Amino acid sequence: MENNKDTEKITGFAESKNAFLQELCAERPLKLVLSKPAEQKQEFRKIVIQLIEVRDHYQYQIEKFTAKQAFHINIEESDLYKSLDTYFGKDYLQLSVWTKDWEYQGKISKKGKLLTNRHRNPQQHEIRKGNNREKDYCIPEGSVIPPLVDMGIFTSEGKVVRSQYDKYRQINRFLELVEDVLPELPKEHLNIIDFGCGKSYLTFLLYYYLTEIKHMDITITGLDLKPAVIEKCQQTARKYGYDNLRFELGDIHGYERSEPVHMVITLHACDTATDYALYNAIQWDTKVILSVPCCQHELNRQMQDSNLSILSKYGIIKERTAALMTDAIRGNLLEYSGYKTQVIEFIDMEHSPKNILIRAVKANLSGEKKQKAFQEIEEIRQMFGLNPALYRLLKEGEIHE
């Protein structure tokens, strides 16, 4: 009997929720907000859905908000019910909706009941034109920024070239990740090192952003193995008058620095070059580390069969598994070395699928958390027979016990 009652309760909720959502969709809502996450660990704290006009037809834009970021996708009008059915009552317990004439409220009570109400809409919500609302970018349009003009992203008048909007957004994404960690850095002069700087597109833009927009006193040093690349970058820095942007010829491994290093950046350092950059940053007690790894072959060669041999059975699966394990181990080694570490999505300048960024900030982590991070490394090492470069470097440097 209890099972039957439970079934009736679930069915009753599903029916009332279905009727509520059907009524909403029939009204062609202009704006909807899903809030009150069902679980504290929910990735997005709220979701905003808005009716927009795109190329003479209507769609809904779904905007998902974390504490610091927003992600957008567009759906057709016919898919609105399906999206609401997915989110409301499962991931989110509150739904606010505005139509032309009405404002709706739907809430899931602690007892699992759907509570709804409706009243006249006191606000005037308009249908927005285009895909994206105006966004406060780190580097806004309207300024003549020499590096962006030379890269072909800005016109000489400071407007974004139509075909370069993706790169423009990617640049700002990188600068947003830097902006997030600025409060963790000293307020006085900052020393920043870019390992494996290459042509240094982002390095020039970072220098511009920190000096011209944030008005910070900084020195950035770019390091690379290619003499022609270093000479070109030096010429470009002189052309822009970037006196504290310097470029040196040198290897990441064994690079020595006498003055403090506050931030280390490594973008697409190939294979174990990323590990040497991370090792140096740890040795210098660097406050902030931003690393976008590139090709990763070391663990792919080391992986041995285990009770999870299915992960090494197929070449492409083995390659991707090895790459993910590489960055997971790097993240844990940084934690063990006293860094609060995130492995997050980053869309890079080359539209590459290698879009993981490791962001580490020096913090006062507990001994328990450090030991747990190290134990997780040991378990995966033993399972797959791994001995990654950063692990070896730290072991030789006696940073871990």
Short mmCIF file of C-alpha atoms in Angstrom, two decimals:
data_model
loop_
_atom_site.label_atom_id
_atom_site.label_comp_id
_atom_site.label_asym_id
_atom_site.label_seq_id
_atom_site.Cartn_x
_atom_site.Cartn_y
_atom_site.Cartn_z
CA MET A 1 0.00 0.00 0.00
CA GLU A 2 2.83 2.39 0.82
CA ASN A 3 4.35 1.87 -2.59
CA ASN A 4 1.00 2.61 -4.22
CA LYS A 5 0.68 5.83 -2.22
CA ASP A 6 4.19 6.86 -3.22
CA THR A 7 3.34 6.22 -6.86
CA GLU A 8 0.17 8.29 -6.58
CA LYS A 9 2.10 11.13 -4.96
CA ILE A 10 4.75 11.17 -7.69
CA THR A 11 2.12 10.94 -10.41
CA GLY A 12 0.15 13.79 -8.86
CA PHE A 13 3.21 16.02 -8.74
CA ALA A 14 4.14 15.18 -12.33
CA GLU A 15 0.63 15.99 -13.53
CA SER A 16 0.45 19.33 -11.71
CA LYS A 17 3.95 20.28 -12.90
CA ASN A 18 3.09 19.31 -16.47
CA ALA A 19 -0.12 21.41 -16.43
CA PHE A 20 1.78 24.40 -14.97
CA LEU A 21 4.56 24.25 -17.56
CA GLN A 22 2.09 23.76 -20.42
CA GLU A 23 0.22 26.88 -19.32
CA LEU A 24 3.45 28.87 -19.19
CA CYS A 25 4.63 27.79 -22.63
CA ALA A 26 1.23 28.57 -24.16
CA GLU A 27 1.62 32.17 -22.90
CA ARG A 28 4.93 32.54 -24.82
CA PRO A 29 6.90 33.87 -21.84
CA LEU A 30 9.33 36.71 -22.37
CA LYS A 31 11.60 35.90 -19.45
CA LEU A 32 12.02 33.00 -17.02
CA VAL A 33 14.31 32.59 -14.01
CA LEU A 34 15.10 29.24 -12.37
CA SER A 35 16.55 29.64 -8.89
CA LYS A 36 16.92 27.98 -5.49
CA PRO A 37 19.15 25.00 -6.47
CA ALA A 38 17.98 21.67 -5.09
CA GLU A 39 21.52 20.84 -3.96
CA GLN A 40 24.19 23.08 -2.53
CA LYS A 41 26.81 21.65 -4.89
CA GLN A 42 24.75 22.58 -7.96
CA GLU A 43 27.15 24.02 -10.55
CA PHE A 44 24.88 26.87 -11.65
CA ARG A 45 23.26 29.06 -9.00
CA LYS A 46 20.52 30.24 -11.36
CA ILE A 47 19.36 30.01 -14.97
CA VAL A 48 17.81 32.88 -16.91
CA ILE A 49 15.84 32.15 -20.09
CA GLN A 50 14.85 35.01 -22.34
CA LEU A 51 12.95 35.27 -25.63
CA ILE A 52 15.16 36.83 -28.32
CA GLU A 53 14.75 37.71 -31.98
CA VAL A 54 17.42 36.23 -34.23
CA ARG A 55 17.37 36.77 -37.98
CA ASP A 56 13.65 37.40 -38.20
CA HIS A 57 12.60 34.47 -36.03
CA TYR A 58 12.35 33.87 -32.31
CA GLN A 59 14.42 31.69 -30.02
CA TYR A 60 15.05 31.34 -26.32
CA GLN A 61 18.49 32.09 -24.93
CA ILE A 62 19.46 30.10 -21.84
CA GLU A 63 22.02 31.81 -19.64
CA LYS A 64 23.52 29.71 -16.83
CA PHE A 65 25.27 31.53 -14.01
CA THR A 66 28.05 30.31 -11.75
CA ALA A 67 29.37 32.62 -9.03
CA LYS A 68 31.66 34.38 -11.53
CA GLN A 69 30.72 33.29 -15.05
CA ALA A 70 27.82 32.97 -17.44
CA PHE A 71 27.33 30.39 -20.21
CA HIS A 72 24.89 30.76 -23.10
CA ILE A 73 23.01 28.41 -25.40
CA ASN A 74 20.06 29.07 -27.72
CA ILE A 75 17.06 26.80 -28.19
CA GLU A 76 14.01 26.88 -30.44
CA GLU A 77 10.65 27.97 -29.02
CA SER A 78 9.36 24.43 -29.40
CA ASP A 79 12.07 23.18 -27.00
CA LEU A 80 11.15 25.46 -24.11
CA TYR A 81 8.86 22.95 -22.37
CA LYS A 82 11.50 20.23 -22.55
CA SER A 83 14.12 22.50 -20.98
CA LEU A 84 11.79 23.62 -18.19
CA ASP A 85 10.78 20.03 -17.50
CA THR A 86 14.48 19.12 -17.22
CA TYR A 87 15.40 21.92 -14.81
CA PHE A 88 12.34 22.71 -12.70
CA GLY A 89 11.50 20.37 -9.85
CA LYS A 90 14.78 18.50 -10.26
CA ASP A 91 17.74 20.86 -10.21
CA TYR A 92 15.83 24.01 -9.21
CA LEU A 93 12.94 24.48 -6.80
CA GLN A 94 11.71 27.93 -7.85
CA LEU A 95 10.55 29.28 -11.20
CA SER A 96 9.61 32.90 -11.91
CA VAL A 97 8.05 33.73 -15.27
CA TRP A 98 6.99 36.95 -16.98
CA THR A 99 4.68 37.08 -19.99
CA LYS A 100 3.20 40.13 -21.66
CA ASP A 101 0.33 40.30 -19.17
CA TRP A 102 1.15 37.97 -16.28
CA GLU A 103 3.79 37.12 -13.71
CA TYR A 104 3.89 33.48 -12.59
CA GLN A 105 5.58 31.94 -9.57
CA GLY A 106 6.16 28.23 -9.05
CA LYS A 107 7.78 26.73 -5.95
CA ILE A 108 8.45 23.23 -4.71
CA SER A 109 7.71 23.00 -0.99
CA LYS A 110 9.76 21.02 1.54
CA LYS A 111 7.09 18.33 1.35
CA GLY A 112 7.51 18.09 -2.43
CA LYS A 113 4.28 19.89 -3.37
CA LEU A 114 4.03 22.33 -6.27
CA LEU A 115 2.80 25.76 -5.18
CA THR A 116 1.86 28.24 -7.91
CA ASN A 117 0.35 31.68 -8.22
CA ARG A 118 -0.29 34.27 -10.92
CA HIS A 119 -0.88 38.02 -10.93
CA ARG A 120 -0.78 40.90 -13.37
CA ASN A 121 2.67 41.71 -14.71
CA PRO A 122 3.77 45.14 -13.44
CA GLN A 123 6.93 45.15 -15.58
CA GLN A 124 7.36 45.64 -19.30
CA HIS A 125 9.73 43.00 -20.67
CA GLU A 126 10.86 43.52 -24.25
CA ILE A 127 12.03 40.91 -26.73
CA ARG A 128 15.76 41.36 -27.06
CA LYS A 129 17.38 41.58 -30.48
CA GLY A 130 20.37 39.39 -31.30
CA ASN A 131 22.19 36.62 -29.50
CA ASN A 132 24.02 38.36 -26.70
CA ARG A 133 23.35 41.24 -24.39
CA GLU A 134 26.05 43.85 -23.99
CA LYS A 135 28.82 42.44 -21.84
CA ASP A 136 31.46 44.24 -19.81
CA TYR A 137 34.58 42.87 -21.46
CA CYS A 138 38.02 43.31 -19.90
CA ILE A 139 39.09 44.95 -23.16
CA PRO A 140 36.06 46.83 -24.53
CA GLU A 141 35.58 48.01 -28.07
CA GLY A 142 36.29 51.64 -28.89
CA SER A 143 39.94 51.90 -27.91
CA VAL A 144 42.81 51.75 -30.39
CA ILE A 145 44.95 48.94 -28.97
CA PRO A 146 48.07 48.35 -31.12
CA PRO A 147 48.45 44.59 -30.45
CA LEU A 148 44.81 43.94 -31.35
CA VAL A 149 45.06 46.08 -34.48
CA ASP A 150 48.24 44.29 -35.61
CA MET A 151 46.62 40.91 -34.91
CA GLY A 152 43.71 41.89 -37.16
CA ILE A 153 41.15 41.61 -34.36
CA PHE A 154 40.49 45.36 -34.06
CA THR A 155 40.19 47.87 -36.88
CA SER A 156 42.31 51.02 -36.74
CA GLU A 157 39.22 52.73 -35.23
CA GLY A 158 39.05 50.24 -32.35
CA LYS A 159 36.12 48.16 -33.62
CA VAL A 160 36.11 44.35 -33.55
CA VAL A 161 36.54 42.87 -37.04
CA ARG A 162 33.35 40.92 -37.74
CA SER A 163 35.16 37.65 -38.49
CA GLN A 164 37.30 37.94 -35.34
CA TYR A 165 34.62 38.01 -32.64
CA ASP A 166 35.50 34.49 -31.48
CA LYS A 167 39.13 35.43 -30.89
CA TYR A 168 38.04 38.67 -29.22
CA ARG A 169 35.89 36.71 -26.77
CA GLN A 170 38.69 34.20 -26.18
CA ILE A 171 41.14 36.98 -25.32
CA ASN A 172 38.69 38.43 -22.84
CA ARG A 173 38.08 34.98 -21.37
CA PHE A 174 41.77 34.68 -20.60
CA LEU A 175 41.87 38.14 -19.06
CA GLU A 176 38.80 37.31 -16.94
CA LEU A 177 40.70 34.34 -15.49
CA VAL A 178 43.58 36.68 -14.66
CA GLU A 179 41.19 39.27 -13.21
CA ASP A 180 39.82 36.67 -10.80
CA VAL A 181 43.23 36.17 -9.14
CA LEU A 182 44.41 39.79 -8.97
CA PRO A 183 43.14 40.17 -5.36
CA GLU A 184 45.51 37.34 -4.40
CA LEU A 185 48.58 39.22 -5.66
CA PRO A 186 50.65 41.92 -3.93
CA LYS A 187 49.61 45.50 -4.62
CA GLU A 188 53.15 46.69 -5.30
CA HIS A 189 55.30 45.78 -8.29
CA LEU A 190 54.57 42.36 -9.83
CA ASN A 191 56.99 40.07 -11.66
CA ILE A 192 55.32 37.76 -14.19
CA ILE A 193 57.02 35.06 -16.26
CA ASP A 194 55.54 33.56 -19.43
CA PHE A 195 57.25 30.22 -20.10
CA GLY A 196 57.25 29.11 -23.74
CA CYS A 197 55.86 32.47 -24.81
CA GLY A 198 55.96 31.85 -28.58
CA LYS A 199 54.64 34.81 -30.58
CA SER A 200 53.24 36.17 -27.31
CA TYR A 201 49.86 37.45 -28.53
CA LEU A 202 48.29 37.00 -25.11
CA THR A 203 51.43 38.25 -23.38
CA PHE A 204 51.22 41.62 -25.15
CA LEU A 205 47.53 41.89 -24.35
CA LEU A 206 48.08 40.95 -20.71
CA TYR A 207 50.74 43.65 -20.44
CA TYR A 208 48.39 46.20 -22.00
CA TYR A 209 45.52 45.18 -19.73
CA LEU A 210 47.49 45.28 -16.49
CA THR A 211 49.36 48.51 -17.23
CA GLU A 212 46.89 50.59 -19.26
CA ILE A 213 43.55 49.44 -17.84
CA LYS A 214 44.40 48.24 -14.32
CA HIS A 215 47.28 50.76 -13.91
CA MET A 216 49.53 48.20 -12.24
CA ASP A 217 53.29 48.34 -11.92
CA ILE A 218 54.49 45.10 -13.52
CA THR A 219 57.34 43.42 -15.34
CA ILE A 220 56.62 40.52 -17.70
CA THR A 221 59.40 38.27 -18.99
CA GLY A 222 58.72 35.99 -21.93
CA LEU A 223 60.95 32.93 -22.34
CA ASP A 224 61.32 30.81 -25.47
CA LEU A 225 63.87 28.57 -27.22
CA LYS A 226 63.55 30.11 -30.70
CA PRO A 227 65.93 33.04 -31.39
CA ALA A 228 63.83 34.39 -34.28
CA VAL A 229 60.69 34.43 -32.11
CA ILE A 230 62.47 36.25 -29.27
CA GLU A 231 63.93 38.86 -31.63
CA LYS A 232 60.52 39.50 -33.21
CA CYS A 233 58.87 39.88 -29.80
CA GLN A 234 61.60 42.26 -28.63
CA GLN A 235 61.09 44.42 -31.71
CA THR A 236 57.34 44.48 -31.16
CA ALA A 237 57.70 45.46 -27.49
CA ARG A 238 59.98 48.34 -28.50
CA LYS A 239 57.50 49.38 -31.18
CA TYR A 240 54.68 49.62 -28.61
CA GLY A 241 56.88 51.28 -26.00
CA TYR A 242 56.32 48.42 -23.54
CA ASP A 243 59.47 49.04 -21.51
CA ASN A 244 58.75 46.43 -18.82
CA LEU A 245 57.88 43.66 -21.28
CA ARG A 246 61.05 41.68 -21.93
CA PHE A 247 61.92 38.55 -23.86
CA GLU A 248 64.79 36.15 -23.22
CA LEU A 249 66.19 33.14 -25.01
CA GLY A 250 66.26 30.18 -22.65
CA ASP A 251 65.03 26.76 -21.58
CA ILE A 252 62.25 26.31 -19.03
CA HIS A 253 64.31 23.61 -17.32
CA GLY A 254 67.07 25.16 -15.29
CA TYR A 255 65.93 28.75 -15.73
CA GLU A 256 67.08 30.80 -12.75
CA ARG A 257 65.55 33.95 -11.32
CA SER A 258 66.95 36.03 -8.46
CA GLU A 259 63.99 38.34 -7.76
CA PRO A 260 60.56 37.11 -6.56
CA VAL A 261 58.15 35.72 -9.15
CA HIS A 262 54.50 36.47 -8.38
CA MET A 263 52.78 34.88 -11.38
CA VAL A 264 53.81 32.16 -13.82
CA ILE A 265 51.97 31.69 -17.11
CA THR A 266 52.52 28.74 -19.40
CA LEU A 267 50.35 28.55 -22.50
CA HIS A 268 50.71 25.44 -24.66
CA ALA A 269 54.14 24.41 -23.39
CA CYS A 270 54.53 21.06 -25.11
CA ASP A 271 54.38 17.78 -23.18
CA THR A 272 56.69 17.78 -20.12
CA ALA A 273 57.72 21.42 -20.67
CA THR A 274 54.55 22.23 -18.72
CA ASP A 275 55.84 20.12 -15.83
CA TYR A 276 59.16 21.96 -15.72
CA ALA A 277 57.31 25.29 -15.73
CA LEU A 278 55.06 24.16 -12.87
CA TYR A 279 58.06 22.82 -10.96
CA ASN A 280 59.93 26.11 -11.25
CA ALA A 281 56.83 28.03 -10.16
CA ILE A 282 56.50 25.82 -7.08
CA GLN A 283 60.20 26.17 -6.27
CA TRP A 284 59.92 29.96 -6.41
CA ASP A 285 56.86 29.91 -4.15
CA THR A 286 54.97 31.71 -6.91
CA LYS A 287 51.65 33.13 -5.73
CA VAL A 288 49.60 32.42 -8.89
CA ILE A 289 50.06 29.84 -11.67
CA LEU A 290 48.05 29.79 -14.92
CA SER A 291 48.82 26.84 -17.19
CA VAL A 292 47.19 25.68 -20.43
CA PRO A 293 48.88 22.34 -21.29
CA CYS A 294 49.51 21.30 -24.87
CA CYS A 295 50.32 17.87 -26.38
CA GLN A 296 50.82 15.28 -23.63
CA HIS A 297 52.58 12.06 -24.57
CA GLU A 298 54.44 10.97 -21.45
CA LEU A 299 51.70 9.08 -19.61
CA ASN A 300 50.34 7.67 -22.86
CA ARG A 301 53.67 5.85 -23.25
CA GLN A 302 53.74 4.77 -19.59
CA MET A 303 50.17 3.46 -19.17
CA GLN A 304 50.10 -0.25 -18.37
CA ASP A 305 47.18 -2.66 -18.31
CA SER A 306 45.24 -2.75 -15.07
CA ASN A 307 41.79 -3.73 -13.90
CA LEU A 308 40.71 -0.75 -16.03
CA SER A 309 42.46 -2.01 -19.16
CA ILE A 310 39.45 -0.97 -21.26
CA LEU A 311 40.82 2.60 -21.02
CA SER A 312 44.01 1.58 -22.83
CA LYS A 313 42.43 -0.82 -25.32
CA TYR A 314 41.60 1.81 -27.95
CA GLY A 315 44.27 4.25 -29.09
CA ILE A 316 42.25 7.45 -29.05
CA ILE A 317 40.62 6.58 -25.71
CA LYS A 318 44.04 5.81 -24.23
CA GLU A 319 45.42 9.12 -25.53
CA ARG A 320 42.60 11.18 -24.04
CA THR A 321 42.59 9.25 -20.77
CA ALA A 322 46.35 9.80 -20.43
CA ALA A 323 45.96 13.53 -21.09
CA LEU A 324 43.21 13.88 -18.48
CA MET A 325 45.17 11.85 -15.93
CA THR A 326 48.21 14.04 -16.60
CA ASP A 327 46.33 17.21 -15.70
CA ALA A 328 44.55 15.58 -12.76
CA ILE A 329 47.91 14.51 -11.30
CA ARG A 330 49.35 17.98 -11.93
CA GLY A 331 46.39 19.51 -10.12
CA ASN A 332 46.87 17.22 -7.12
CA LEU A 333 50.61 17.81 -7.02
CA LEU A 334 49.95 21.55 -6.91
CA GLU A 335 47.49 20.98 -4.05
CA TYR A 336 50.08 18.91 -2.23
CA SER A 337 52.55 21.75 -2.73
CA GLY A 338 50.18 24.18 -1.02
CA TYR A 339 48.10 25.60 -3.87
CA LYS A 340 44.35 25.92 -4.07
CA THR A 341 43.89 24.46 -7.55
CA GLN A 342 41.17 24.52 -10.19
CA VAL A 343 41.10 22.70 -13.53
CA ILE A 344 38.69 24.66 -15.67
CA GLU A 345 37.59 25.09 -19.25
CA PHE A 346 39.51 27.54 -21.39
CA ILE A 347 38.83 28.21 -25.09
CA ASP A 348 42.23 29.00 -26.50
CA MET A 349 43.41 31.22 -29.33
CA GLU A 350 43.76 28.44 -31.87
CA HIS A 351 40.29 26.91 -31.42
CA SER A 352 42.02 23.80 -30.14
CA PRO A 353 40.24 20.96 -28.34
CA LYS A 354 43.04 21.23 -25.74
CA ASN A 355 41.02 23.68 -23.69
CA ILE A 356 41.90 22.90 -20.09
CA LEU A 357 43.44 25.57 -17.89
CA ILE A 358 45.05 24.83 -14.52
CA ARG A 359 44.73 27.77 -12.17
CA ALA A 360 46.59 27.52 -8.87
CA VAL A 361 46.78 30.09 -6.05
CA LYS A 362 49.11 29.72 -3.07
CA ALA A 363 47.00 29.08 0.02
CA ASN A 364 47.16 27.79 3.57
CA LEU A 365 45.91 24.27 2.90
CA SER A 366 45.55 21.81 5.75
CA GLY A 367 47.97 18.91 6.09
CA GLU A 368 45.02 16.54 5.78
CA LYS A 369 44.01 17.95 2.40
CA LYS A 370 47.59 17.79 1.12
CA GLN A 371 47.97 14.18 2.20
CA LYS A 372 44.66 13.22 0.60
CA ALA A 373 45.81 14.79 -2.69
CA PHE A 374 49.07 12.87 -2.54
CA GLN A 375 47.36 9.57 -1.69
CA GLU A 376 45.08 9.94 -4.72
CA ILE A 377 48.18 10.38 -6.88
CA GLU A 378 49.77 7.25 -5.44
CA GLU A 379 46.65 5.20 -6.13
CA ILE A 380 46.45 6.14 -9.80
CA ARG A 381 50.22 5.76 -10.23
CA GLN A 382 50.11 2.23 -8.92
CA MET A 383 47.03 1.33 -10.89
CA PHE A 384 48.50 2.33 -14.25
CA GLY A 385 52.25 2.16 -13.60
CA LEU A 386 52.79 5.92 -13.96
CA ASN A 387 55.80 8.06 -13.09
CA PRO A 388 55.00 11.56 -14.41
CA ALA A 389 57.63 14.28 -14.83
CA LEU A 390 56.29 16.73 -12.24
CA TYR A 391 56.08 13.93 -9.66
CA ARG A 392 59.73 12.98 -10.34
CA LEU A 393 60.90 16.60 -10.18
CA LEU A 394 59.15 17.24 -6.87
CA LYS A 395 60.43 13.97 -5.43
CA GLU A 396 64.00 14.81 -6.38
CA GLY A 397 63.52 18.29 -4.90
CA GLU A 398 62.26 16.71 -1.68
CA ILE A 399 59.14 18.89 -1.64
CA HIS A 400 56.95 16.01 -0.56
CA GLU A 401 57.61 13.56 2.21
#
